[in-house]
PDB file of C-alpha atoms in Angstrom:
ATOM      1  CA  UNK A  81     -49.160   5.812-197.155  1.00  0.00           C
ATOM      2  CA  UNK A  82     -45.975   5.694-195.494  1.00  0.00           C
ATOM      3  CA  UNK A  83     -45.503   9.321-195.632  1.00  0.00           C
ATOM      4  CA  UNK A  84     -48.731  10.278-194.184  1.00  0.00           C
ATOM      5  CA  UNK A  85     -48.834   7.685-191.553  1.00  0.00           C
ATOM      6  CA  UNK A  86     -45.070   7.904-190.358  1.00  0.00           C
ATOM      7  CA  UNK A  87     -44.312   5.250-187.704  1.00  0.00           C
ATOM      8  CA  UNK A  88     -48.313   3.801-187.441  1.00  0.00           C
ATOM      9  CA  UNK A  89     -47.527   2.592-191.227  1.00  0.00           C
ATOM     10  CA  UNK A  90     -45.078  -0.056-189.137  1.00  0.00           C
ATOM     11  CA  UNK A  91     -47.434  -2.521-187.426  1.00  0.00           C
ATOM     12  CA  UNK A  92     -49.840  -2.765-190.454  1.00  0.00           C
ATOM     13  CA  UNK A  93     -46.677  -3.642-192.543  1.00  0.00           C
ATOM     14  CA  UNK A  94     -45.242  -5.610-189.887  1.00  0.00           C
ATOM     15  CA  UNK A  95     -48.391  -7.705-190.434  1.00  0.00           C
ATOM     16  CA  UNK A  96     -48.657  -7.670-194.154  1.00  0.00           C
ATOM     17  CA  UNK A  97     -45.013  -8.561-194.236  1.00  0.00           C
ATOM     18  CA  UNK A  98     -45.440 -11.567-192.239  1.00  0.00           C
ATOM     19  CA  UNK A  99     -48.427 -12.852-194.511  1.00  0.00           C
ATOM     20  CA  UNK A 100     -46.334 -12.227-197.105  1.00  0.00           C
ATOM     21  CA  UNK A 101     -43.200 -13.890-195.776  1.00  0.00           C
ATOM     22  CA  UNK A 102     -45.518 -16.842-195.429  1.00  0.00           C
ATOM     23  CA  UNK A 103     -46.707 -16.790-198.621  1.00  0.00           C
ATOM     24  CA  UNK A 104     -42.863 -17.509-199.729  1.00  0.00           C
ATOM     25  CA  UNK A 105     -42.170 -20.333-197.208  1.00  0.00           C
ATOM     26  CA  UNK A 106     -45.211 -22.284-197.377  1.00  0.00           C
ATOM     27  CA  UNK A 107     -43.645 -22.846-200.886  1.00  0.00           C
ATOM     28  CA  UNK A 108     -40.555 -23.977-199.427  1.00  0.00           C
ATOM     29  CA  UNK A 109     -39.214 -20.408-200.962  1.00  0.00           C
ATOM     30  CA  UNK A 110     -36.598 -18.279-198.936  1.00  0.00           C
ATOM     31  CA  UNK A 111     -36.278 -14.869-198.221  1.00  0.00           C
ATOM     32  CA  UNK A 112     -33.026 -13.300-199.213  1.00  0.00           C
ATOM     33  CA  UNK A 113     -33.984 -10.001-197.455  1.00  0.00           C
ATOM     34  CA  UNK A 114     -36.740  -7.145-197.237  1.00  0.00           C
ATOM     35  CA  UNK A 115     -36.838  -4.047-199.797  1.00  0.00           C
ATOM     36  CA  UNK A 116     -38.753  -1.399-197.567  1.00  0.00           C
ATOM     37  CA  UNK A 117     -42.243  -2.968-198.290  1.00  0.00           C
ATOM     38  CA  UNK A 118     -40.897  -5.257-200.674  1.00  0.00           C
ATOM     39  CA  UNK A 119     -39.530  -9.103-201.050  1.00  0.00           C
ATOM     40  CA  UNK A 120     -36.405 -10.616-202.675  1.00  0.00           C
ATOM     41  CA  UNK A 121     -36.909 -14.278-202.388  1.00  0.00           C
ATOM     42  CA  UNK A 122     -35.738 -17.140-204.368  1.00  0.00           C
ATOM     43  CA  UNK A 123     -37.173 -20.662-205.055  1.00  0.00           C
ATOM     44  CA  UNK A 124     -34.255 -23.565-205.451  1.00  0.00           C
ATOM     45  CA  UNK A 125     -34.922 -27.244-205.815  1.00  0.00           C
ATOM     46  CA  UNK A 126     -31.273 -29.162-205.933  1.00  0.00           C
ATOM     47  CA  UNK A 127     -32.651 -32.252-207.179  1.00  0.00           C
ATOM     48  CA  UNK A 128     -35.361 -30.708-210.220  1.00  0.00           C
ATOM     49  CA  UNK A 129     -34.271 -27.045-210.218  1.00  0.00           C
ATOM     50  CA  UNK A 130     -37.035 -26.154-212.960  1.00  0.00           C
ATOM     51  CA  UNK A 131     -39.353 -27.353-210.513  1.00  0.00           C
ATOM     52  CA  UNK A 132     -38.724 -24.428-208.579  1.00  0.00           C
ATOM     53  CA  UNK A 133     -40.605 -22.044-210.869  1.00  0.00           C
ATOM     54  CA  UNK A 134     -43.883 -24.323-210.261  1.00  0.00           C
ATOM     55  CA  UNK A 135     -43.365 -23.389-206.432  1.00  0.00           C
ATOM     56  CA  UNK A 136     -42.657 -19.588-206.766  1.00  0.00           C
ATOM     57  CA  UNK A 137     -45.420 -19.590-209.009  1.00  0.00           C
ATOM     58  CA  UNK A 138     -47.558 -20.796-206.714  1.00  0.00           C
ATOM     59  CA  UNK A 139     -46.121 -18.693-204.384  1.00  0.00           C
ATOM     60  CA  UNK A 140     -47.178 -15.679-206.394  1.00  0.00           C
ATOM     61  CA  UNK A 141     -50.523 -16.340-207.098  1.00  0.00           C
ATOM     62  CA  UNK A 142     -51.495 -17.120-202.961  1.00  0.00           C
ATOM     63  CA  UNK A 143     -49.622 -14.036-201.950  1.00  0.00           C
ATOM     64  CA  UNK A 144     -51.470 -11.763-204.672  1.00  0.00           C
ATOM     65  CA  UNK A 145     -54.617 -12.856-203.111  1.00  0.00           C
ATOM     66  CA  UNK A 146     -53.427 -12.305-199.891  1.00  0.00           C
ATOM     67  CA  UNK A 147     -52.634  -8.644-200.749  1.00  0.00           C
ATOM     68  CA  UNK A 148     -55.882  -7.663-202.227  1.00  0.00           C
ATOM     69  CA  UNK A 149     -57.574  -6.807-198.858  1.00  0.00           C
ATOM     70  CA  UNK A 150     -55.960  -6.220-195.820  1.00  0.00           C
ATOM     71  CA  UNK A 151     -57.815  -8.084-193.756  1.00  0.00           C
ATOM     72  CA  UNK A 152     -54.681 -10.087-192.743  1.00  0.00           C
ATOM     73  CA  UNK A 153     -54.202  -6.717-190.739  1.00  0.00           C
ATOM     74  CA  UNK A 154     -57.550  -6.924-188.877  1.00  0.00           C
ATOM     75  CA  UNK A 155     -58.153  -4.608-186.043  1.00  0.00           C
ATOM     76  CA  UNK A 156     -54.885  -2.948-186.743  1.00  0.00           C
ATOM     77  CA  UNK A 157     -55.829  -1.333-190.391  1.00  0.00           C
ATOM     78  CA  UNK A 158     -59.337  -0.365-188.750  1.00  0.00           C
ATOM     79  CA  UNK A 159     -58.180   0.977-185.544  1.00  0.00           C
ATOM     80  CA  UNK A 160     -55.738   3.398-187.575  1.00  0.00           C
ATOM     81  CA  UNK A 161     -58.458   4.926-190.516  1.00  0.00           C
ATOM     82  CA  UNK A 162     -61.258   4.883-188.180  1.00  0.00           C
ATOM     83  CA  UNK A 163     -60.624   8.753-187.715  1.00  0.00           C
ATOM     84  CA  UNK A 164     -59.049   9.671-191.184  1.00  0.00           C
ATOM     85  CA  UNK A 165     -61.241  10.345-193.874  1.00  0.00           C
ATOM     86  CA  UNK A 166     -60.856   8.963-197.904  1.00  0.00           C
ATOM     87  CA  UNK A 167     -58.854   6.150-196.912  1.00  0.00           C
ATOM     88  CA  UNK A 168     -61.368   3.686-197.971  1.00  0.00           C
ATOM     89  CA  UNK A 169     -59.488   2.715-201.165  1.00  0.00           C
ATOM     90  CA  UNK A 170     -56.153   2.437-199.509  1.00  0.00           C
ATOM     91  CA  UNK A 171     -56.889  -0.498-197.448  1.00  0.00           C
ATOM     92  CA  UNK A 172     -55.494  -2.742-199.706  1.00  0.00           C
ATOM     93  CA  UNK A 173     -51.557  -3.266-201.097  1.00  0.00           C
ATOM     94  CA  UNK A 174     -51.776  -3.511-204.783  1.00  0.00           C
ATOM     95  CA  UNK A 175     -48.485  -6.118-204.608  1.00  0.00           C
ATOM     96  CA  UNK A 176     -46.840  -6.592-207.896  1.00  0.00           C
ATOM     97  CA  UNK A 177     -44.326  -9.435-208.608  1.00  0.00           C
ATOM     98  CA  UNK A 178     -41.697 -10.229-211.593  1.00  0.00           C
ATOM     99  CA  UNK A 179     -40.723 -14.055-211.954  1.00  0.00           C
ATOM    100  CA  UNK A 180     -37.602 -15.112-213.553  1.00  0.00           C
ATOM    101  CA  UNK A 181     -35.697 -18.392-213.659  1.00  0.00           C
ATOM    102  CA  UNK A 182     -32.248 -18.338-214.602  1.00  0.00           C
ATOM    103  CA  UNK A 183     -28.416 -18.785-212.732  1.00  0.00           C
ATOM    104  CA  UNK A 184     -27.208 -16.192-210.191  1.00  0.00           C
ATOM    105  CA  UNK A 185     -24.083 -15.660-207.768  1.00  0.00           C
ATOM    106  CA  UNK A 186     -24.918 -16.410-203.996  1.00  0.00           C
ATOM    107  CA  UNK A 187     -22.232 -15.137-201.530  1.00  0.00           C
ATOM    108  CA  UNK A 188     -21.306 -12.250-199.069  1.00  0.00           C
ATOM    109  CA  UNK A 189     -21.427  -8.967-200.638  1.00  0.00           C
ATOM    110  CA  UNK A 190     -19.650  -6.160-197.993  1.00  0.00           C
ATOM    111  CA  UNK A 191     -16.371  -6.163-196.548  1.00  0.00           C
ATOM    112  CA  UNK A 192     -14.965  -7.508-193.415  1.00  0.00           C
ATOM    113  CA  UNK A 193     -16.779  -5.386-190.897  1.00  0.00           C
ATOM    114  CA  UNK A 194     -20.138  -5.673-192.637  1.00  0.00           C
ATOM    115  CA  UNK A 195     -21.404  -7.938-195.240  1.00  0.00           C
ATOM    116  CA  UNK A 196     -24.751  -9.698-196.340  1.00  0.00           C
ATOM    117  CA  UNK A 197     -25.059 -12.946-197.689  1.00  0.00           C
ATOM    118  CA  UNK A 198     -27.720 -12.656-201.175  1.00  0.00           C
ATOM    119  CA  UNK A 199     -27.870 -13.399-204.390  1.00  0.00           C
ATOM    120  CA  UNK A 200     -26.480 -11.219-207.146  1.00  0.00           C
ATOM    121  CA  UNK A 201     -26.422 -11.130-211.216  1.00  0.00           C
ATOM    122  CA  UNK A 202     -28.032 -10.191-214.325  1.00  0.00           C
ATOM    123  CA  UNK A 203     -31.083 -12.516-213.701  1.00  0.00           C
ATOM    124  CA  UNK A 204     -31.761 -10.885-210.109  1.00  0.00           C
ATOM    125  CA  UNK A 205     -31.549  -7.549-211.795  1.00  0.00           C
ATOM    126  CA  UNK A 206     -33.781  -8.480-214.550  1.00  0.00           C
ATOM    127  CA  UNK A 207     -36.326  -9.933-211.856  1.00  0.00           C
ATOM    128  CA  UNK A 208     -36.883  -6.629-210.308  1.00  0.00           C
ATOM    129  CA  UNK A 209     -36.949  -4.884-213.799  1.00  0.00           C
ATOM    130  CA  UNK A 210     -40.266  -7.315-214.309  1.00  0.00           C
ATOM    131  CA  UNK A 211     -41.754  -6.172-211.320  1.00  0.00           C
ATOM    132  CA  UNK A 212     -41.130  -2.766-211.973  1.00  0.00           C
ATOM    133  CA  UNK A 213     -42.503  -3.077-215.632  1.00  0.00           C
ATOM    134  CA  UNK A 214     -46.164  -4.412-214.176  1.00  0.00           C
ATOM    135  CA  UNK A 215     -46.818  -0.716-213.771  1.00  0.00           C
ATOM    136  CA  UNK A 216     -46.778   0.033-217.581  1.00  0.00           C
ATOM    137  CA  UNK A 217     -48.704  -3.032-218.309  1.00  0.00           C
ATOM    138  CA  UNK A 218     -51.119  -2.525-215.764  1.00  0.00           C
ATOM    139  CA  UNK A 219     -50.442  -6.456-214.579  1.00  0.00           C
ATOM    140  CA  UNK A 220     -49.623  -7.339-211.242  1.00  0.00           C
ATOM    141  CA  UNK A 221     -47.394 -10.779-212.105  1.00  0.00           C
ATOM    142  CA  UNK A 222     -45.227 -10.502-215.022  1.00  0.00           C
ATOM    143  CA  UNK A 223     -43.166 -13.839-216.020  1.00  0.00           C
ATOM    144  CA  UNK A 224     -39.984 -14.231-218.740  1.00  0.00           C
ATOM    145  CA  UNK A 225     -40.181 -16.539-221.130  1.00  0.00           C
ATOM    146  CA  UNK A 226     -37.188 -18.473-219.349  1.00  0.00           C
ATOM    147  CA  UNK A 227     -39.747 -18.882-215.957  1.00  0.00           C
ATOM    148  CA  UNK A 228     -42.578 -19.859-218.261  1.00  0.00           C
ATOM    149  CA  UNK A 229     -40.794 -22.490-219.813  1.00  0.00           C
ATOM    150  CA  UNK A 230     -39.686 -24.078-216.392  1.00  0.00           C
ATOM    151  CA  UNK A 231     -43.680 -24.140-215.963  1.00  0.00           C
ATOM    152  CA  UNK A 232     -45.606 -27.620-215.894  1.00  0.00           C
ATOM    153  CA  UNK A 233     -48.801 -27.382-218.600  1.00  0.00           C
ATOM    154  CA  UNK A 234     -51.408 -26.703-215.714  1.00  0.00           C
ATOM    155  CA  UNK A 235     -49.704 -23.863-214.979  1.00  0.00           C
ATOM    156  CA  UNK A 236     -48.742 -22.504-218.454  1.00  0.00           C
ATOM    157  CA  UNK A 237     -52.534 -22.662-219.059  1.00  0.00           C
ATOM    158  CA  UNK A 238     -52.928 -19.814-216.927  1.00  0.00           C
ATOM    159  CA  UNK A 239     -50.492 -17.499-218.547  1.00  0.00           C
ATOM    160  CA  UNK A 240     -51.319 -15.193-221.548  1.00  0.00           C
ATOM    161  CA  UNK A 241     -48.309 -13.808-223.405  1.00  0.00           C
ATOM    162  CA  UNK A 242     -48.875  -9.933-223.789  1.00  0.00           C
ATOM    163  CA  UNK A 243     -45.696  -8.492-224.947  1.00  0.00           C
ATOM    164  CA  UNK A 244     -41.965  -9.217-226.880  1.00  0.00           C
ATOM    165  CA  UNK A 245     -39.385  -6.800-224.895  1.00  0.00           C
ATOM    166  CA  UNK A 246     -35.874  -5.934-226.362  1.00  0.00           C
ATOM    167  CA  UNK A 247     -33.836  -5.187-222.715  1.00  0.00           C
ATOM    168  CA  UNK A 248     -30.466  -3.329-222.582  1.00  0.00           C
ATOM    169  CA  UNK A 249     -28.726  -6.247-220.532  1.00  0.00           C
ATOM    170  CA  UNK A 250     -30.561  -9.128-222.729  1.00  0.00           C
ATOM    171  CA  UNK A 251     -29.047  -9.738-226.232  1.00  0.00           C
ATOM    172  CA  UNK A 252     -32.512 -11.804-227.394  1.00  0.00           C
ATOM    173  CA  UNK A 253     -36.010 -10.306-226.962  1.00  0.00           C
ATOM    174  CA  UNK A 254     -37.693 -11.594-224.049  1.00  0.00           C
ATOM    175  CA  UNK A 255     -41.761 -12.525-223.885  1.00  0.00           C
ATOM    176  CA  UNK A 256     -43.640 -11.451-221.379  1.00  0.00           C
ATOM    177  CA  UNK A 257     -46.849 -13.553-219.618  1.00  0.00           C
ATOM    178  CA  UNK A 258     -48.845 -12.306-217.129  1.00  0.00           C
ATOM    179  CA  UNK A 259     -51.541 -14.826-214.621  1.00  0.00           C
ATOM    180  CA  UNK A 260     -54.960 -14.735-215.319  1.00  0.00           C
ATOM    181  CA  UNK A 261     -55.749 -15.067-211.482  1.00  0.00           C
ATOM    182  CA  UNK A 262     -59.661 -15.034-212.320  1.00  0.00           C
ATOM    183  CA  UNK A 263     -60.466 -16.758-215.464  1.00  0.00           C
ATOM    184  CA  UNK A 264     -60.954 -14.651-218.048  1.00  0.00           C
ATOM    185  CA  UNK A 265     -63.234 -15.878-221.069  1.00  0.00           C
ATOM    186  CA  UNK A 266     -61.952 -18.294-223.718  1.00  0.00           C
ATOM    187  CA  UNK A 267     -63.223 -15.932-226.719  1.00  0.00           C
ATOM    188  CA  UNK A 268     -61.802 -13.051-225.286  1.00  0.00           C
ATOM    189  CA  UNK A 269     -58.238 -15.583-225.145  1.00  0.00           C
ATOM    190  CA  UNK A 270     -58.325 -16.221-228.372  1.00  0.00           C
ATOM    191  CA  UNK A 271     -58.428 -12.812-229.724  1.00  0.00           C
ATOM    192  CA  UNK A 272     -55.780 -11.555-227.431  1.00  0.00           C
ATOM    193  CA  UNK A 273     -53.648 -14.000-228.454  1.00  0.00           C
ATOM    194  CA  UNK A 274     -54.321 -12.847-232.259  1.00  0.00           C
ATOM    195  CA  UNK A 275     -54.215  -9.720-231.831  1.00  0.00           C
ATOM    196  CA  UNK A 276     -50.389 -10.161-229.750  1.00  0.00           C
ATOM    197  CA  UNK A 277     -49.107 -12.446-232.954  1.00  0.00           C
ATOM    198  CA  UNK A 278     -50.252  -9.842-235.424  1.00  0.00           C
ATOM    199  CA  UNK A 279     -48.795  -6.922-233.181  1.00  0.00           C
ATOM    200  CA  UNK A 280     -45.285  -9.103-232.825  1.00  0.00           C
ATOM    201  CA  UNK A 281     -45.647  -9.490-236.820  1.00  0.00           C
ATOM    202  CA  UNK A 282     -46.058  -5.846-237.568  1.00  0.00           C
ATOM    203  CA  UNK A 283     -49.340  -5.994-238.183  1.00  0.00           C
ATOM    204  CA  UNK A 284     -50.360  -2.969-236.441  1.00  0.00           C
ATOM    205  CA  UNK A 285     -53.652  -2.593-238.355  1.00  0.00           C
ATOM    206  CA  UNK A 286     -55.219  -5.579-237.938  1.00  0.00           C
ATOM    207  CA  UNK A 287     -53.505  -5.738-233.902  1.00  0.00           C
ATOM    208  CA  UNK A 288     -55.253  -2.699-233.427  1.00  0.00           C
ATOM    209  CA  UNK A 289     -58.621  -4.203-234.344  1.00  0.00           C
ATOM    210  CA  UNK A 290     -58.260  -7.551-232.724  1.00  0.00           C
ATOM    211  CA  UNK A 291     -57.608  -5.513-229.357  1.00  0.00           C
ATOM    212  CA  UNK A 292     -60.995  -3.286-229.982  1.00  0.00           C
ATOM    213  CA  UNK A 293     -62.747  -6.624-229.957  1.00  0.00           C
ATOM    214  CA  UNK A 294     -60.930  -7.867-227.472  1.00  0.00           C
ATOM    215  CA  UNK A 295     -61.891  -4.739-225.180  1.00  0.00           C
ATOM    216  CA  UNK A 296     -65.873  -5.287-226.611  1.00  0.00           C
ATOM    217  CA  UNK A 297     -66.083  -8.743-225.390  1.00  0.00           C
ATOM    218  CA  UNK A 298     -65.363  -7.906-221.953  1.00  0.00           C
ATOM    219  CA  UNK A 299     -67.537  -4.981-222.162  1.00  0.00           C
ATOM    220  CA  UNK A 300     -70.369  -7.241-223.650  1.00  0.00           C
ATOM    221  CA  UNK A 301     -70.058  -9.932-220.503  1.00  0.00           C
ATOM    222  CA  UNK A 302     -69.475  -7.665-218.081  1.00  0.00           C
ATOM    223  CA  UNK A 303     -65.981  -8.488-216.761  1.00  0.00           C
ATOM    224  CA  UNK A 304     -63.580  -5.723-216.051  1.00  0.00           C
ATOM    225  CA  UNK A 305     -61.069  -3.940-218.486  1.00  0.00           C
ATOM    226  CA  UNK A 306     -57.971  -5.517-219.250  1.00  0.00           C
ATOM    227  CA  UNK A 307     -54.793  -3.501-218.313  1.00  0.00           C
ATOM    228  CA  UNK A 308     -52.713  -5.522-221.164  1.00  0.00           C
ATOM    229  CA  UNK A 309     -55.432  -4.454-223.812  1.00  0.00           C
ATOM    230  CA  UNK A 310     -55.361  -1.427-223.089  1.00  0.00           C
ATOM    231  CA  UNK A 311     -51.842  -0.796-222.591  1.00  0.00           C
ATOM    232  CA  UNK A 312     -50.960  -2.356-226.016  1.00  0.00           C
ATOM    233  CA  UNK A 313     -53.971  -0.168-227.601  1.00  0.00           C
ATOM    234  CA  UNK A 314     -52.378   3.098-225.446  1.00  0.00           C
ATOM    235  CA  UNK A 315     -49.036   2.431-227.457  1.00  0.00           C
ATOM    236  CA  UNK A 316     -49.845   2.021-231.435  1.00  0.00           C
ATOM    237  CA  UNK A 317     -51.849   4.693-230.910  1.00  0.00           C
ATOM    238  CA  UNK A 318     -49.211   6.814-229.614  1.00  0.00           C
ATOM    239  CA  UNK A 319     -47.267   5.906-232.322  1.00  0.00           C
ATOM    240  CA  UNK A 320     -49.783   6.288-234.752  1.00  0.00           C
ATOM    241  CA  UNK A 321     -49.699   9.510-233.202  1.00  0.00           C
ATOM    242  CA  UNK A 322     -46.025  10.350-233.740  1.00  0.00           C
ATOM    243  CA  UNK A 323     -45.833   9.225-237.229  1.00  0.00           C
ATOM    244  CA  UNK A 324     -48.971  11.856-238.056  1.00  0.00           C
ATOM    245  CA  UNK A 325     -47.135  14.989-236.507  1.00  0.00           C
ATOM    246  CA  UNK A 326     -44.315  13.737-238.701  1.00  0.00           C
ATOM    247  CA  UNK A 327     -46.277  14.385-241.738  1.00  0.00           C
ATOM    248  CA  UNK A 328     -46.923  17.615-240.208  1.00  0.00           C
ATOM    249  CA  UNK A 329     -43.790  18.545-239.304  1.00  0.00           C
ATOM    250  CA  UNK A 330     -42.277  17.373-242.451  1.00  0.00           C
ATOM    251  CA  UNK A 331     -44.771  19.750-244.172  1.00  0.00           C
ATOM    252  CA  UNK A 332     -44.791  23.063-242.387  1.00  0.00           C
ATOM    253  CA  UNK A 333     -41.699  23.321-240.451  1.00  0.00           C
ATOM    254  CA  UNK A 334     -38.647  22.305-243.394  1.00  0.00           C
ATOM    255  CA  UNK A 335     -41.121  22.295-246.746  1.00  0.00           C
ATOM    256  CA  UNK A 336     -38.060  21.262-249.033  1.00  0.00           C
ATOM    257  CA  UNK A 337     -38.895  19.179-252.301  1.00  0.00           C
ATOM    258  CA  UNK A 338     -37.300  15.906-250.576  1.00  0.00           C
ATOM    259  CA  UNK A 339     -39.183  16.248-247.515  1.00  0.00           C
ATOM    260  CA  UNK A 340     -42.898  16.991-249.255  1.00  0.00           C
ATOM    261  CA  UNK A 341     -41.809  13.635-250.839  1.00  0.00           C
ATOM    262  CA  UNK A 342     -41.038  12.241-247.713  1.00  0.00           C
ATOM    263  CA  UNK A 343     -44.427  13.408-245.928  1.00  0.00           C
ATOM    264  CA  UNK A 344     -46.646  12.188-249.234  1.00  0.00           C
ATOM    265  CA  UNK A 345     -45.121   8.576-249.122  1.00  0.00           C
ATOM    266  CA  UNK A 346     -45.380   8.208-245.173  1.00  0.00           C
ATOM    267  CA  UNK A 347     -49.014   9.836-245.625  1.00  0.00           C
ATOM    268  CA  UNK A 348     -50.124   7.436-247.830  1.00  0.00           C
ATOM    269  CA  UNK A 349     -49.066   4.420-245.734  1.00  0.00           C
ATOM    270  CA  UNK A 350     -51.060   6.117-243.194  1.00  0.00           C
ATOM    271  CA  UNK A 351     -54.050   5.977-245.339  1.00  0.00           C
ATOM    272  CA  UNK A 352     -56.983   3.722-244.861  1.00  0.00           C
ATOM    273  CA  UNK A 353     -56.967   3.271-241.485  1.00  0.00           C
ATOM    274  CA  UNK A 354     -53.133   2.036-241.615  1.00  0.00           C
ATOM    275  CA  UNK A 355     -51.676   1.235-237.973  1.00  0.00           C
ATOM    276  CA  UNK A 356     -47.585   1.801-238.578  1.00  0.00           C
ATOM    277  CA  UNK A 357     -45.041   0.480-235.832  1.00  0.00           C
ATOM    278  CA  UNK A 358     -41.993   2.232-234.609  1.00  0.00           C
ATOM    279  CA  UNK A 359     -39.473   2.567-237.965  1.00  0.00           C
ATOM    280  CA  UNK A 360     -36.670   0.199-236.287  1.00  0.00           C
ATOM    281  CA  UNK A 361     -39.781  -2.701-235.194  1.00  0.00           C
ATOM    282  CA  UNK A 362     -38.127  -6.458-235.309  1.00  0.00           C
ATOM    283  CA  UNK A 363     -40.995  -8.072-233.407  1.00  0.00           C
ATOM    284  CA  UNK A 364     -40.412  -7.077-230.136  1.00  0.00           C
ATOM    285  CA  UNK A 365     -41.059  -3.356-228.106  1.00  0.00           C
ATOM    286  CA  UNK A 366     -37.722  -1.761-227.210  1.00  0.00           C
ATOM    287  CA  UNK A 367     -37.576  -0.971-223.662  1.00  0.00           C
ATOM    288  CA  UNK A 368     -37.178   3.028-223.563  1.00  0.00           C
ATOM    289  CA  UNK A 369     -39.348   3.740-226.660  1.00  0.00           C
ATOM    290  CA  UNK A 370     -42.093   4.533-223.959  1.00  0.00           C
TER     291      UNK A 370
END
C-alpha cells in the first residue's frame, strides 16, 4: 500500500496510528516508539505487575477491532480510492500483535550525541518474534505461555492453546494461545483442544483426525475456517509428505540392502493411515522446521 500510494499512504496512517496509539493508553499502556506502521508498547503496573498483562490484553483485543475497517479514517480512506480501482479489499489493516510478559532493560540506547530511551532484552525480542509468527498461524494475537499465565480466568477463557514452539533464544518450549475475538463454538473447542494434546503427544494420527472434525464442524454451522486448523493440518501433512519421498528416495536413488531395509520399516509405519512427526519430535514444533 505504501509503495503504491507514496506520501497519500501518510494521513490515512497518521489516523490509524492515532486510533491505535489510543488503543494502548486507554489501557494505561505506553508507547515506547513507532515501527513504520507498527507499535512497541509496554504495559507496567508497579504495585501488581502481572496485572499488566490483563490491561495489554485488553488493549489488544479493542485495537484488533479497531483495525478491521478503516472507518477510523473516514473521508480520508474514501477520498483517496475513490478513483483507483480493486482497492476494495485493502481498506482495512489486518494488525497482528504478539504478547509477552517477562523482565526487560529500560535505558538510553545511542551515544552522547543521539540516544533513545526503550526497552531492550530477550523478552522484547521474543515479543516481536510472536507477532511475526501470526503469519504462519494465520492468527492475528499470539500470547506465550508466560503472558497467559499473568491472565485472570475471564480472560484465559478466551484463549485456545494451538501450538508448543522450541525457540533458538528459549531453553524450554514455549505454548502458544491465540484470542477467540468472536466466540467460536464449544464442540468445535473441545476437539481442538484434543486434537492439540494428541499432536503435542505424538499422536499424529489421531491429531490429524481430530483437526478434520474440527474443520467439519465449522463447515456444518457455518462459521468461517480456522487459520490454526488449518495451519496445524498444512504441517503433518507436509511431513507426512517428506517421510513418503523418503521411502522413495531410499528405494530408487541408493537401492543398497541396508537402505531397502530402511525404506520397508519406515513404509510400514506409514501404513494404515499412520500420521508420523518430524524424527527429533519432543512435544513441541522446532522453530525453522517450516
Amino acid at each position: 500500500m505504501t509503495h503504491e500510494l507514496e506520501k497519500d499512504i501518510l494521513p490515512v496512517l497518521k489516523t490509524y496510528l492515532g486510533e491505535m496509539n489510543r488503543g494502548v493508553t486507554r489501557h494505561g499502556g505506553d508507547i515506547d516508539k513507532f515501527l513504520g506502521e507498527g507499535i512497541f508498547a509496554y504495559f507496567h503496573d508497579n504495585e501488581e505487575p502481572k496485572m499488566s498483562a490483563n490491561a495489554a490484553f485488553d488493549a489488544a483485543v479493542e485495537m484488533r477491532k479497531l483495525s478491521e475497517a478503516l472507518e477510523v479514517a473516514g473521508g480520508i480512506w474514501e477520498d483517496f480510492f475513490q478513483d483507483k480501482e480493486g482497492w476494495e479489499d485493502e481498506k482495512h489493516f489486518d494488525t497482528r500483535f504478539g504478547l509477552h510478559w517477562g523482565l526487560v532493560v529500560a535505558g538510553p540506547v545511542g551515544d552522547d550525541n543521539c540516544a533513545d530511551s526503550t526497552l531492550i532484552g530477550d523478552n522484547v525480542q521474543f515479543a516481536a518474534r510472536l507477532e511475526g509468527m501470526n503469519e504462519a498461524y494465520g492468527t492475528n494475537i499470539l500470547i506465550s505461555s508466560d503472558f497467559f499465565e499473568c491472565l485472570s480466568a475471564d480472560r484465559r477463557v478466551l484463549c485456545r492453546r494451538i501450538d508448543r514452539i522450541f525457540v533458538p533464544e528459549r531453553e524450554k518450549p514455549v505454548d502458544l494461545y491465540t484470542i477467540d475475538i468472536d466466540p467460536m463454538p464449544v464442540v468445535f473447542i473441545q476437539i481442538f483442544q484434543d486434537s492439540v494434546a494428541a499432536y503435542l503427544a505424538g499422536e499424529w494420527g489421531r491429531a490429524h483426525q481430530l483437526l478434520y472434525k474440527s474443520r467439519d464442524i465449522l463447515e456444518n454451522q457455518g462459521v468461517e475456517a480456522d487459520p490454526a486448523t488449518e495451519a496445524l493440518i498444512e504441517r503433518i501433512e507436509t511431513v507426512n509428505s517428506f517421510w513418503r519421498k523418503a521411502v522413495a528416495h531410499l528405494r530408487e536413488r541408493v537401492p543398497e540392502a541396508v537402505n531397502q531395509e530402511t525404506a520397508d520399516a519406515l513404509e510400514a509405519r506409514l501404513a494404515n493411515d499412520t500420521w508420523l512427526p518430524p524424527h527429533d519430535w519432543r512435544g513441541a514444533w522446532r522453530i525453522g522446521n517450516d
